[in-house]
mmCIF file of C-alpha atoms in Angstrom:
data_model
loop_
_atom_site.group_PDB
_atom_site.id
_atom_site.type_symbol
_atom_site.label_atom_id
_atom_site.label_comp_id
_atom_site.label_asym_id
_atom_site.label_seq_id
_atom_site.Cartn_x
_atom_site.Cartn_y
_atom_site.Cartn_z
ATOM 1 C CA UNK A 1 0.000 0.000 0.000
ATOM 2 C CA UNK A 2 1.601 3.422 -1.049
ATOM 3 C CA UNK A 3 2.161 5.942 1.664
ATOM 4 C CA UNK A 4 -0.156 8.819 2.470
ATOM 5 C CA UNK A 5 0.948 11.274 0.345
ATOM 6 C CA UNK A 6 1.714 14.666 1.510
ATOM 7 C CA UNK A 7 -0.653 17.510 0.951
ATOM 8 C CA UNK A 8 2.206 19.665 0.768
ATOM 9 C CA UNK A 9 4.478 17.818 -1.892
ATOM 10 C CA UNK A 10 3.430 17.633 -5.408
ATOM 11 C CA UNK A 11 1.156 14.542 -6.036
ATOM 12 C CA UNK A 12 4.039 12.995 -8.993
ATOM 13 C CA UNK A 13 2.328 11.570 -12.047
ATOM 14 C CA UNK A 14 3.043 9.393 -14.498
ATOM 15 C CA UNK A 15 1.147 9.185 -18.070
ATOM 16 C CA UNK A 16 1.005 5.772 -20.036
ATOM 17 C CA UNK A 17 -0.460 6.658 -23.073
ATOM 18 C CA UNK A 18 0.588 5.647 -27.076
ATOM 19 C CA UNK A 19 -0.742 8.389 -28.624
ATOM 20 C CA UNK A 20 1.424 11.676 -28.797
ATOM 21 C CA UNK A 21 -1.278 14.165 -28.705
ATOM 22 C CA UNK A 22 -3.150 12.407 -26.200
ATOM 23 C CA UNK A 23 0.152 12.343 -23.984
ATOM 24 C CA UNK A 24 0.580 15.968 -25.051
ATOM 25 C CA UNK A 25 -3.098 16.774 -23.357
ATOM 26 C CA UNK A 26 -2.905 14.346 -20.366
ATOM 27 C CA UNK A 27 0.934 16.396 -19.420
ATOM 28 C CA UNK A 28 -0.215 19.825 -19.810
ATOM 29 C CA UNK A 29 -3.547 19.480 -18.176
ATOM 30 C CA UNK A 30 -2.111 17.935 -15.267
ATOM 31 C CA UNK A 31 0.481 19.697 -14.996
ATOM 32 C CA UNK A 32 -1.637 23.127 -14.489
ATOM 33 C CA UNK A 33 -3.529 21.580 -11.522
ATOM 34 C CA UNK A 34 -1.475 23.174 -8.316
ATOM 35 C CA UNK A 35 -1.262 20.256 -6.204
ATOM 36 C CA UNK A 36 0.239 17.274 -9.359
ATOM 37 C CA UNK A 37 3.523 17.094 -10.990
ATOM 38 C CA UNK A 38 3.755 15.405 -13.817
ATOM 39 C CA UNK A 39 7.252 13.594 -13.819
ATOM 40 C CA UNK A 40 7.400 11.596 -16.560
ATOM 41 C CA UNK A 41 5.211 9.575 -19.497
ATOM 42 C CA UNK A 42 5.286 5.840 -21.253
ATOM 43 C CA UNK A 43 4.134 5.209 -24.574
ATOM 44 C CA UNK A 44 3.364 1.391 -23.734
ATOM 45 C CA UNK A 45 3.471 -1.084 -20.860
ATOM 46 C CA UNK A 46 6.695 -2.326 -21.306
ATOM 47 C CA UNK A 47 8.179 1.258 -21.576
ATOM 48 C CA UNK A 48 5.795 2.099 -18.012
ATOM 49 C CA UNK A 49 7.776 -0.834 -16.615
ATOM 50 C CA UNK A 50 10.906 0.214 -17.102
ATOM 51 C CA UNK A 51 10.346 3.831 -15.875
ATOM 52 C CA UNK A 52 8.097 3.590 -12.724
ATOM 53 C CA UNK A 53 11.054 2.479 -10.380
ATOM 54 C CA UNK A 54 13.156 5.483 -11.833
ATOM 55 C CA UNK A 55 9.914 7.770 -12.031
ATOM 56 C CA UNK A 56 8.202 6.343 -8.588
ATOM 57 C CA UNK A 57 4.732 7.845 -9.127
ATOM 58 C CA UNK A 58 1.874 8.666 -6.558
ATOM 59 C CA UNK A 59 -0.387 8.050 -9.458
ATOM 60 C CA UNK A 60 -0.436 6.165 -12.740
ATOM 61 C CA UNK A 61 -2.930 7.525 -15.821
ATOM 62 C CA UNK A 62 -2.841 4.499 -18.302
ATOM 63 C CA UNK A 63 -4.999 4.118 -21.430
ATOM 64 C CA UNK A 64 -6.720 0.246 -22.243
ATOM 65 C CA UNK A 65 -6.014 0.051 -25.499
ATOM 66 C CA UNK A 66 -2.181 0.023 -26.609
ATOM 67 C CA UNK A 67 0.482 -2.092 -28.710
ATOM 68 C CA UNK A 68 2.248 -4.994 -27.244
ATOM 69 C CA UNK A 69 0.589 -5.471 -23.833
ATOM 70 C CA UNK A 70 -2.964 -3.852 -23.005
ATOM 71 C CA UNK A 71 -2.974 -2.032 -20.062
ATOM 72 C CA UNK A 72 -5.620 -4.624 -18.272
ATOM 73 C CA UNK A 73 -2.761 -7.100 -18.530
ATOM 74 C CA UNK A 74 -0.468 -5.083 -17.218
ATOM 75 C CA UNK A 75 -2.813 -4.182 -14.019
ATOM 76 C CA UNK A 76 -3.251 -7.926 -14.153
ATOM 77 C CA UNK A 77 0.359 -8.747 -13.582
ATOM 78 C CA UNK A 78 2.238 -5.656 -11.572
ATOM 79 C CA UNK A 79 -0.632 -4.234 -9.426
ATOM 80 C CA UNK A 80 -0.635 -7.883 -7.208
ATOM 81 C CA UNK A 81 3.173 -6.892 -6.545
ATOM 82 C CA UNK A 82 3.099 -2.574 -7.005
ATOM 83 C CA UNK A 83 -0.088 -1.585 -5.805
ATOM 84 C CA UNK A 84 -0.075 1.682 -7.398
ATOM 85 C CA UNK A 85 -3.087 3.691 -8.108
ATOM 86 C CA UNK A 86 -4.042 4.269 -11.561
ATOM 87 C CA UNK A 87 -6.959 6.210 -13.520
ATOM 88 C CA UNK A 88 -7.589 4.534 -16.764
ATOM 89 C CA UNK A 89 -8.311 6.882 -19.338
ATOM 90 C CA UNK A 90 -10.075 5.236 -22.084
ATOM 91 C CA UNK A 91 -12.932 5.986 -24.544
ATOM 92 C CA UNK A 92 -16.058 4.109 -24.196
ATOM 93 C CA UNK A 93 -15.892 0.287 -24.405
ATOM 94 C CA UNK A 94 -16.279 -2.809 -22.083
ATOM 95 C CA UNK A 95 -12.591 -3.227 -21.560
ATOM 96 C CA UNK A 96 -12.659 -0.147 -18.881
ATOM 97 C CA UNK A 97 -15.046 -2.700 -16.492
ATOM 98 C CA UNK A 98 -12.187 -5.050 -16.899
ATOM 99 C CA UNK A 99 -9.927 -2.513 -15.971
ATOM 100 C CA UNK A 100 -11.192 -1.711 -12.467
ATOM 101 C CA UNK A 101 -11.794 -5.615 -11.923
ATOM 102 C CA UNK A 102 -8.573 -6.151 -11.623
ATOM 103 C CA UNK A 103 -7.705 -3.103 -9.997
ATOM 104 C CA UNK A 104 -7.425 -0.012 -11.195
ATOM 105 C CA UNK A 105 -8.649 2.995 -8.868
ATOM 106 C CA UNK A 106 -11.122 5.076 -11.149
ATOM 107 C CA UNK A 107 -11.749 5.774 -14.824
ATOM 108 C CA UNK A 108 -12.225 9.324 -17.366
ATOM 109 C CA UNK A 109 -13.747 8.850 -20.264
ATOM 110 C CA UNK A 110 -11.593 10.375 -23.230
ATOM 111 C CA UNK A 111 -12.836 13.423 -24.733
ATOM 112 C CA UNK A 112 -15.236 12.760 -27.660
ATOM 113 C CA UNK A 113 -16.877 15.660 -28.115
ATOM 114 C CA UNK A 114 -19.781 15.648 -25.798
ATOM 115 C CA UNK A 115 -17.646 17.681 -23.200
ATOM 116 C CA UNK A 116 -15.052 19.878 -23.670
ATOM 117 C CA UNK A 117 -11.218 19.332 -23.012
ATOM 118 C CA UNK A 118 -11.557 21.784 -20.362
ATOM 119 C CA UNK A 119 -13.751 19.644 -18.277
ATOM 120 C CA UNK A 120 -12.218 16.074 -19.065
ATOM 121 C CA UNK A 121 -9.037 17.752 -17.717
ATOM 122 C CA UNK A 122 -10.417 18.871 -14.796
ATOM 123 C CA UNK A 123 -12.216 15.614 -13.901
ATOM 124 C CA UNK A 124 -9.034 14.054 -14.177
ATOM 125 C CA UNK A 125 -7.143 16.298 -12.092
ATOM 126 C CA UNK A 126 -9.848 16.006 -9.400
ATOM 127 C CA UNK A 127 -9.660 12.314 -9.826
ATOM 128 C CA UNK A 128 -6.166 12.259 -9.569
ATOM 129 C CA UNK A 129 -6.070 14.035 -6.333
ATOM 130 C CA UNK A 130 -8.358 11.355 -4.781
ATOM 131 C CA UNK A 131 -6.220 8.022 -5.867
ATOM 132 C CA UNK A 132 -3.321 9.725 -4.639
ATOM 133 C CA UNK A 133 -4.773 8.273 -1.053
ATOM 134 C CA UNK A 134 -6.728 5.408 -2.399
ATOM 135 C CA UNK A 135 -6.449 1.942 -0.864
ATOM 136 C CA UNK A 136 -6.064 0.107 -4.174
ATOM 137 C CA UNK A 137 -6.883 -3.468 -4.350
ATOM 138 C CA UNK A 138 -3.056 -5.709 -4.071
ATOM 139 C CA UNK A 139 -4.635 -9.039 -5.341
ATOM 140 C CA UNK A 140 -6.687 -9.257 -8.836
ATOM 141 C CA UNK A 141 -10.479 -9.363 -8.513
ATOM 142 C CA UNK A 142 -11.397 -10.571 -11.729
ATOM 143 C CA UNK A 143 -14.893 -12.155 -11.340
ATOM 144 C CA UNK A 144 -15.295 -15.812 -12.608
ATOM 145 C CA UNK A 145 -17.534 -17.139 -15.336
ATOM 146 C CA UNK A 146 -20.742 -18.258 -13.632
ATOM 147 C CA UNK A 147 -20.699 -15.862 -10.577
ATOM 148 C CA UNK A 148 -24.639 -15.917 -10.490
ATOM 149 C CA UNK A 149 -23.529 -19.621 -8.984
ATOM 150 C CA UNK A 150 -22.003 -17.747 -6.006
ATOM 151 C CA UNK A 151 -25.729 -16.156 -4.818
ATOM 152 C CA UNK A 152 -27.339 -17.198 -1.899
ATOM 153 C CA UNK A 153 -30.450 -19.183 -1.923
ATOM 154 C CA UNK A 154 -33.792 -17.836 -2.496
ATOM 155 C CA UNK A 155 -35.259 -15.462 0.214
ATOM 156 C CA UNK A 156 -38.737 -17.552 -0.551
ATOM 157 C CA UNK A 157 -42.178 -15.685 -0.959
ATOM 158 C CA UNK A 158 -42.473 -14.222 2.238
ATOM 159 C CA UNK A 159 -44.908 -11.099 1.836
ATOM 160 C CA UNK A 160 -43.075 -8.840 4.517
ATOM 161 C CA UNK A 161 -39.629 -8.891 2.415
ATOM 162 C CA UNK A 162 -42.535 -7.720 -1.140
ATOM 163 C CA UNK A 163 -42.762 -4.679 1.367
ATOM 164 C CA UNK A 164 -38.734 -3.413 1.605
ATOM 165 C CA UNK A 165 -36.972 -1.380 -0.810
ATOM 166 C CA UNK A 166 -32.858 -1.124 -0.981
ATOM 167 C CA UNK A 167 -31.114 1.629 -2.001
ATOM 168 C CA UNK A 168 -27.113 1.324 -2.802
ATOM 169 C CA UNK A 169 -25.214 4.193 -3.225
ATOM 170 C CA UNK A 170 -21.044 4.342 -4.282
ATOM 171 C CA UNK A 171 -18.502 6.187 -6.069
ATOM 172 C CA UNK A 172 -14.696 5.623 -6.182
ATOM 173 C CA UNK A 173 -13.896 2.002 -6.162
ATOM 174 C CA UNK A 174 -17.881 1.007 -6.063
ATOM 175 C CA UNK A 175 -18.274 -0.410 -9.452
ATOM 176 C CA UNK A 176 -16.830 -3.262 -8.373
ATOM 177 C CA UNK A 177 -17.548 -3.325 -4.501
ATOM 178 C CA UNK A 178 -21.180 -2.817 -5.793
ATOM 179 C CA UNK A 179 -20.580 -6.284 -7.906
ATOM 180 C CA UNK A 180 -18.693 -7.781 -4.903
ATOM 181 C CA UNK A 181 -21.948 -7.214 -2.931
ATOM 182 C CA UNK A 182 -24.691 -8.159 -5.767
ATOM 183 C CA UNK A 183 -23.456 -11.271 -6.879
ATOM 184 C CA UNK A 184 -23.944 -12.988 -3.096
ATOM 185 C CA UNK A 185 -27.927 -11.859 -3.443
ATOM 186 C CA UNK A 186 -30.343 -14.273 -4.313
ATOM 187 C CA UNK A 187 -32.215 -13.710 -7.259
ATOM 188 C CA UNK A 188 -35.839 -13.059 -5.274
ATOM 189 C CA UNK A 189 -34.071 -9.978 -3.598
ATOM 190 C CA UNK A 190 -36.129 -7.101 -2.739
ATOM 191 C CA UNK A 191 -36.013 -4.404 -4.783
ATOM 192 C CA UNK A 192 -33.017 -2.318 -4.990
ATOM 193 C CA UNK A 193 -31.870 1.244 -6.441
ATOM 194 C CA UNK A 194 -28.664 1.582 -7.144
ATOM 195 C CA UNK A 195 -26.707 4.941 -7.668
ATOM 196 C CA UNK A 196 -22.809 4.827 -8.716
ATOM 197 C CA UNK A 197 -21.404 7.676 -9.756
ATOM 198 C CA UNK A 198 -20.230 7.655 -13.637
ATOM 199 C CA UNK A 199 -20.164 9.435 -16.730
ATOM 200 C CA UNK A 200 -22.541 9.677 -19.501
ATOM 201 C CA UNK A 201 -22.720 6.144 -21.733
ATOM 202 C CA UNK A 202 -21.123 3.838 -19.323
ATOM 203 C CA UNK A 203 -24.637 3.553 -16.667
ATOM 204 C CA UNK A 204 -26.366 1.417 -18.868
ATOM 205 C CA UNK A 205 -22.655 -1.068 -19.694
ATOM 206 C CA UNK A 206 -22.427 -1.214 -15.611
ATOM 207 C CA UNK A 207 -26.532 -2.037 -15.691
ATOM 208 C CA UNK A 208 -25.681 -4.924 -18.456
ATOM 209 C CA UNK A 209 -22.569 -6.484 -16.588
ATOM 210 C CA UNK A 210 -24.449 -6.478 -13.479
ATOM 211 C CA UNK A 211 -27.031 -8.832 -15.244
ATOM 212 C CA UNK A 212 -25.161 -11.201 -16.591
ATOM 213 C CA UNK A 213 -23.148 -11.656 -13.232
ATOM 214 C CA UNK A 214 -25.379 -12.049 -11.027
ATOM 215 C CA UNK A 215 -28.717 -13.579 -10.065
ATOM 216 C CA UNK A 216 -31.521 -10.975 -10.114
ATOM 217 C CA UNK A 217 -32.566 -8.862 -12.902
ATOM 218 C CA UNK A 218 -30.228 -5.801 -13.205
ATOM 219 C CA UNK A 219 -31.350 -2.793 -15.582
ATOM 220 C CA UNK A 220 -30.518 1.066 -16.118
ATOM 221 C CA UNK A 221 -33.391 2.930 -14.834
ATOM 222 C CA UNK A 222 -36.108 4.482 -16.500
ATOM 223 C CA UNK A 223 -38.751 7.138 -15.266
ATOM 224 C CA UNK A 224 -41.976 5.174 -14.521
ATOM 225 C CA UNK A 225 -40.100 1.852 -13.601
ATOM 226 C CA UNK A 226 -41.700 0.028 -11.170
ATOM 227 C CA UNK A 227 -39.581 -1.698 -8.723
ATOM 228 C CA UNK A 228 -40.723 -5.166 -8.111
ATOM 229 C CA UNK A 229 -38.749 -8.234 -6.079
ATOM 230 C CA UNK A 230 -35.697 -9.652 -8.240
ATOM 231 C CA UNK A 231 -35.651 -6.465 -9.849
ATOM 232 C CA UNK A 232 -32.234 -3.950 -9.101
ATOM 233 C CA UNK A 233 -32.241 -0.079 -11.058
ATOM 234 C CA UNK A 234 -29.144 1.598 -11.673
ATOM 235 C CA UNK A 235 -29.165 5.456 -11.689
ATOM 236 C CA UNK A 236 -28.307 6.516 -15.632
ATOM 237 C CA UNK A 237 -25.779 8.919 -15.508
ATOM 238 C CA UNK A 238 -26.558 12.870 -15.575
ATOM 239 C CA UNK A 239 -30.067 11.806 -14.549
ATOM 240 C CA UNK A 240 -31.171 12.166 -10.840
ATOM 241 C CA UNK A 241 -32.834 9.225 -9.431
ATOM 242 C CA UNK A 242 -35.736 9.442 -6.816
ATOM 243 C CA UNK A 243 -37.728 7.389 -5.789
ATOM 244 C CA UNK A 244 -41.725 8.054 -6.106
ATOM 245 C CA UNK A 245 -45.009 6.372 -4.669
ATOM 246 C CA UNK A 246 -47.859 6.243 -7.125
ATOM 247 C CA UNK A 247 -50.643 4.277 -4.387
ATOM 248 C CA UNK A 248 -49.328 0.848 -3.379
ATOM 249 C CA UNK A 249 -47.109 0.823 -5.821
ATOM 250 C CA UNK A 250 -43.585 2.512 -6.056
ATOM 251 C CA UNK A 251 -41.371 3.538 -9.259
ATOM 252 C CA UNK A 252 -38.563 5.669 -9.808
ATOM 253 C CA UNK A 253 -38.424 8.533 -11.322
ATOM 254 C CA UNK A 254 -35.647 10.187 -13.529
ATOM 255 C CA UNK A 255 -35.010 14.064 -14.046
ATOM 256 C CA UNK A 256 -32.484 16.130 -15.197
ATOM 257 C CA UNK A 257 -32.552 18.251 -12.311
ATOM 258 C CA UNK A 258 -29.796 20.308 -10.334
ATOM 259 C CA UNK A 259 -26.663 18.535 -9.109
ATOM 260 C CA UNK A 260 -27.121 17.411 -5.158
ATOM 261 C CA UNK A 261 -23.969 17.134 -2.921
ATOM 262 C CA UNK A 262 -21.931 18.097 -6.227
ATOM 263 C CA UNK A 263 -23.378 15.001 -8.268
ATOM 264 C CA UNK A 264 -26.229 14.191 -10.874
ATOM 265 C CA UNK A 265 -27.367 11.253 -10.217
ATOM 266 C CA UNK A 266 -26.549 11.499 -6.289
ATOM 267 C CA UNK A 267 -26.834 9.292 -3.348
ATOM 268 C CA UNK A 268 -28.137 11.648 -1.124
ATOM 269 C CA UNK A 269 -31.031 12.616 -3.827
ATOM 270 C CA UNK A 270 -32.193 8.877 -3.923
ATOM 271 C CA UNK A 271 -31.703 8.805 -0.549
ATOM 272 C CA UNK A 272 -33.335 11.524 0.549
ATOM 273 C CA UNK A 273 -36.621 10.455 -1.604
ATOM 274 C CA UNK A 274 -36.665 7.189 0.346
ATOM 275 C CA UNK A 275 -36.522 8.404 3.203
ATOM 276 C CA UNK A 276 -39.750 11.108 2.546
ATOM 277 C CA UNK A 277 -41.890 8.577 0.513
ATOM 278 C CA UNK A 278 -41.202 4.892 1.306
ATOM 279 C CA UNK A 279 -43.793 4.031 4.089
ATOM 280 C CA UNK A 280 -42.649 0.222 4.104
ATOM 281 C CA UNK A 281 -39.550 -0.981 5.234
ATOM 282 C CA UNK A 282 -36.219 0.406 4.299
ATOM 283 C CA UNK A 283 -32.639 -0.806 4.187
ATOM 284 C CA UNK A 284 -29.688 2.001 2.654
ATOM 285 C CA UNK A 285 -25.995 0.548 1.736
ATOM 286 C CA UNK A 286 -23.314 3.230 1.506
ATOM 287 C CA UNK A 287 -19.959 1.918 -0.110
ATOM 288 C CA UNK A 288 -16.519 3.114 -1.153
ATOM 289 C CA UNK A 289 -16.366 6.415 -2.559
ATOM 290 C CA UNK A 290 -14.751 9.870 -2.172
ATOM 291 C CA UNK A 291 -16.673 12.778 -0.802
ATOM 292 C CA UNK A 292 -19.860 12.507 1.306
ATOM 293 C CA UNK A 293 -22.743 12.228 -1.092
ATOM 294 C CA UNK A 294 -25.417 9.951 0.708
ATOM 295 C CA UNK A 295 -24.449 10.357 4.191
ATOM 296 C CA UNK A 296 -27.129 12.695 5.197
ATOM 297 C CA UNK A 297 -29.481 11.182 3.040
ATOM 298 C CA UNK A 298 -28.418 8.038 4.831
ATOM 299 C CA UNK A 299 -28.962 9.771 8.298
ATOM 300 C CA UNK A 300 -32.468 10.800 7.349
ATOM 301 C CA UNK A 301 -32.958 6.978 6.784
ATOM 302 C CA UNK A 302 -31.864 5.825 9.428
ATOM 303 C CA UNK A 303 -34.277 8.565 11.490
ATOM 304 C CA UNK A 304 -37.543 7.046 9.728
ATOM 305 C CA UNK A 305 -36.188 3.551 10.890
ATOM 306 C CA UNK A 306 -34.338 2.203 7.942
ATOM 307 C CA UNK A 307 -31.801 -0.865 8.313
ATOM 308 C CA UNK A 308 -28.376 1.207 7.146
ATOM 309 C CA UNK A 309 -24.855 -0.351 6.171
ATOM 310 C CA UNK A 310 -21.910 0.905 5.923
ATOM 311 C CA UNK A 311 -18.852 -0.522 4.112
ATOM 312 C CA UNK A 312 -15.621 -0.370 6.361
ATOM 313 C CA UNK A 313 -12.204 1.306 6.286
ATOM 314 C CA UNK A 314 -10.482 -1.529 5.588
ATOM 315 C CA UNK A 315 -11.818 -2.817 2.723
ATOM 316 C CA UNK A 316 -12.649 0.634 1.312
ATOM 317 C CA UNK A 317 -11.013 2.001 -1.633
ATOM 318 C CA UNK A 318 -11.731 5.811 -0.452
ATOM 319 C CA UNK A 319 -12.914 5.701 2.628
ATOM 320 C CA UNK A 320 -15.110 9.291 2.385
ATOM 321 C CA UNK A 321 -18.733 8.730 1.698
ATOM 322 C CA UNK A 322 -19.012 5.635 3.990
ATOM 323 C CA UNK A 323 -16.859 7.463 6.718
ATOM 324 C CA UNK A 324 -18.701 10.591 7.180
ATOM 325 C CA UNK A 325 -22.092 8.841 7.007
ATOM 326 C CA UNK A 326 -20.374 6.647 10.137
ATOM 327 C CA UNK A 327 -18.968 9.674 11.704
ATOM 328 C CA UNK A 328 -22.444 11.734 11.545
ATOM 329 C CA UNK A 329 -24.736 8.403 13.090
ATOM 330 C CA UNK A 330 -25.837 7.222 9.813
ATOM 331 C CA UNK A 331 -25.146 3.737 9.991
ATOM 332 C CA UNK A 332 -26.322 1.359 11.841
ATOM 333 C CA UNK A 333 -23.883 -1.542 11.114
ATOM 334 C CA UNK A 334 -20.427 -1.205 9.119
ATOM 335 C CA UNK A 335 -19.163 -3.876 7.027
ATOM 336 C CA UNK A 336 -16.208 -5.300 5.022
ATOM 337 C CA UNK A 337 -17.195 -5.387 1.435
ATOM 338 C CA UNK A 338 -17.062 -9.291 1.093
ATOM 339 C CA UNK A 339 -19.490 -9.223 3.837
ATOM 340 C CA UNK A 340 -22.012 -6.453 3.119
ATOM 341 C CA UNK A 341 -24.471 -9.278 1.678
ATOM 342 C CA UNK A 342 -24.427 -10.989 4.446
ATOM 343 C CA UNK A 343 -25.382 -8.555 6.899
ATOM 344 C CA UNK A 344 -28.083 -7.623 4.656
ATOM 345 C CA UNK A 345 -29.434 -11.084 4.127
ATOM 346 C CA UNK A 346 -29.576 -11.597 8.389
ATOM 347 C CA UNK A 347 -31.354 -8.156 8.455
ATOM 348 C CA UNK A 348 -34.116 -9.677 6.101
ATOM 349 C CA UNK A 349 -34.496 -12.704 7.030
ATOM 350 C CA UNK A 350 -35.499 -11.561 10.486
ATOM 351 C CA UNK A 351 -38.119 -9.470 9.128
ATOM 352 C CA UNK A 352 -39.822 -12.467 7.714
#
């Protein structure tokens, strides 16, 4: 694990990137944010090999897609042994998902002309800043073919657990500590609302992997959606996500809307609507992530009698949304990440 870095040295990056003029951006943007340094650049995996013991960077910015080794192999074979952080900076495919799965910290989607360079750059330098102090993961964490196999047994029809609703929320690191916890649920879960922060086009990918890994239904929400058992929603990105009551029934429903806590979708938005409409029985999850979006949302919860988890220090990648929500009374029980599920199946079975 690196050593907290100093918030009065430069944070020292290193670029791994093929492309000149992407290298070109990546140095000069980074270099204009006050607290990095850039301190040197790769143009493969083999050259970022070489250099990182003469270079010894706080933080690594590596692109997927480059000759001779990809960069997921690479994470694959020197993170286990150099547990470095690294941003991939990639443009949109699957291959970023198999990025973080084996460790990488946090991802930026390359500019492609939905936002400007401007705001890519700045993204990045704020992302940056925040794996500078990131726990990231020393052992791979690919997930295995069949890992649906690894839920737990059917909950079973019991009408009390028809009346719960579960709301997730995550950022840094909580793509795949969200997985970590999903794939241990049984397919009859109650249903859940998921909201991990990400950019634009990658909500519905996340929504998609999540189904085919693990045992319930898994889609990106849609306003009107009604959530049913077996059913899990995940926030699309740049929409909020609330949850609504329409009689008996409840669905969720998607705005544009203004950011909340600094994000669109937020935690503390979905949160918050729980918390003022959900009249049956509640249960929030807060996970890995940097910041504090969902922790008073969480709070207000937990003060109309919601269930609430936390996800621990240890096993957090940033340990800032979880451990304000902790620090402020929000959560009722914390939780390593391998054992979230767990503590959430024990809570519903006792209801029922």
């Amino acid at each position: 694990m690196p050593l907290p870095v100093s918030t009065t040295k430069p944070i020292r990056v290193m670029v791994v990137d093929d492309s000149m003029v992407a290298r070109s951006m990546l140095i000069r943007g980074l270099n204009a944010h006050p607290r990095l340094e850039v301190v040197g650049y790769a143009i493969n995996t083999l050259d970022a090999k070489n250099k990182i013991p003469q270079y010894q960077p706080d933080v690594i910015t590596m692109d997927v897609e480059m000759p001779g080794q990809n960069g997921i192999e690479f994470l694959k074979q020197y993170l286990p042994t150099h547990p470095i952080p690294v941003i991939v900076v990639s443009s949109l495919n699957l291959k970023v998902f198999d990025a973080l799965a084996v460790g990488a910290v946090d991802f930026v989607r390359k500019p492609d002309g939905s936002v400007s360079e401007n705001t890519f750059l700045a993204t990045l330098a704020q992302k940056v800043v925040m794996a500078a102090t990131a726990r990231p993961r020393t052992a791979p964490a690919a997930v295995p073919a069949g890992a649906a196999a690894a839920a737990a047994p059917n909950l079973g029809p019991s009408p009390i657990l028809s009346n719960v609703i579960i709301g997730l929320g995550a950022s840094t690191g909580g793509t795949e500590a969200t997985l970590a916890v999903m794939k241990r649920l049984p397919a009859d879960i109650p249903p859940m609302v998921i909201v991990q922060h990400m950019p634009p086009g990658f909500t519905k990918m996340y929504a998609e992997r999540l189904d085919r890994l693990c045992a319930m239904d898994v889609k990106e929400a849609q306003s009107g959606d009604e959530l049913r058992r077996g059913l899990a929603l995940v926030a699309p990105a740049d929409l909020q996500c609330r949850v609504v009551r329409i009689g008996a029934r409840y669905t969720v429903n998607c705005t544009v809307g203004e950011k909340v806590s600094g994000h669109r979708p937020s935690v503390d938005a979905m949160f918050h609507s729980m918390a003022e409409t959900v009249s049956c029985k509640m249960v929030g999850i807060i996970m890995t992530g940097m910041g504090q979006d969902g922790a008073v949302g969480l709070l207000e919860m937990r003060k109309k009698g919601a269930y609430t988890i936390g996800q621990d220090k240890e096993s957090s990648v940033v340990y800032g949304m979880p451990g304000v929500a902790q620090n402020i009374g929000a959560v009722c029980v914390q939780a390593s990440c391998d054992n979230v599920a767990n503590v959430l199946l024990r809570h519903l079975k006792s209801l029922g």
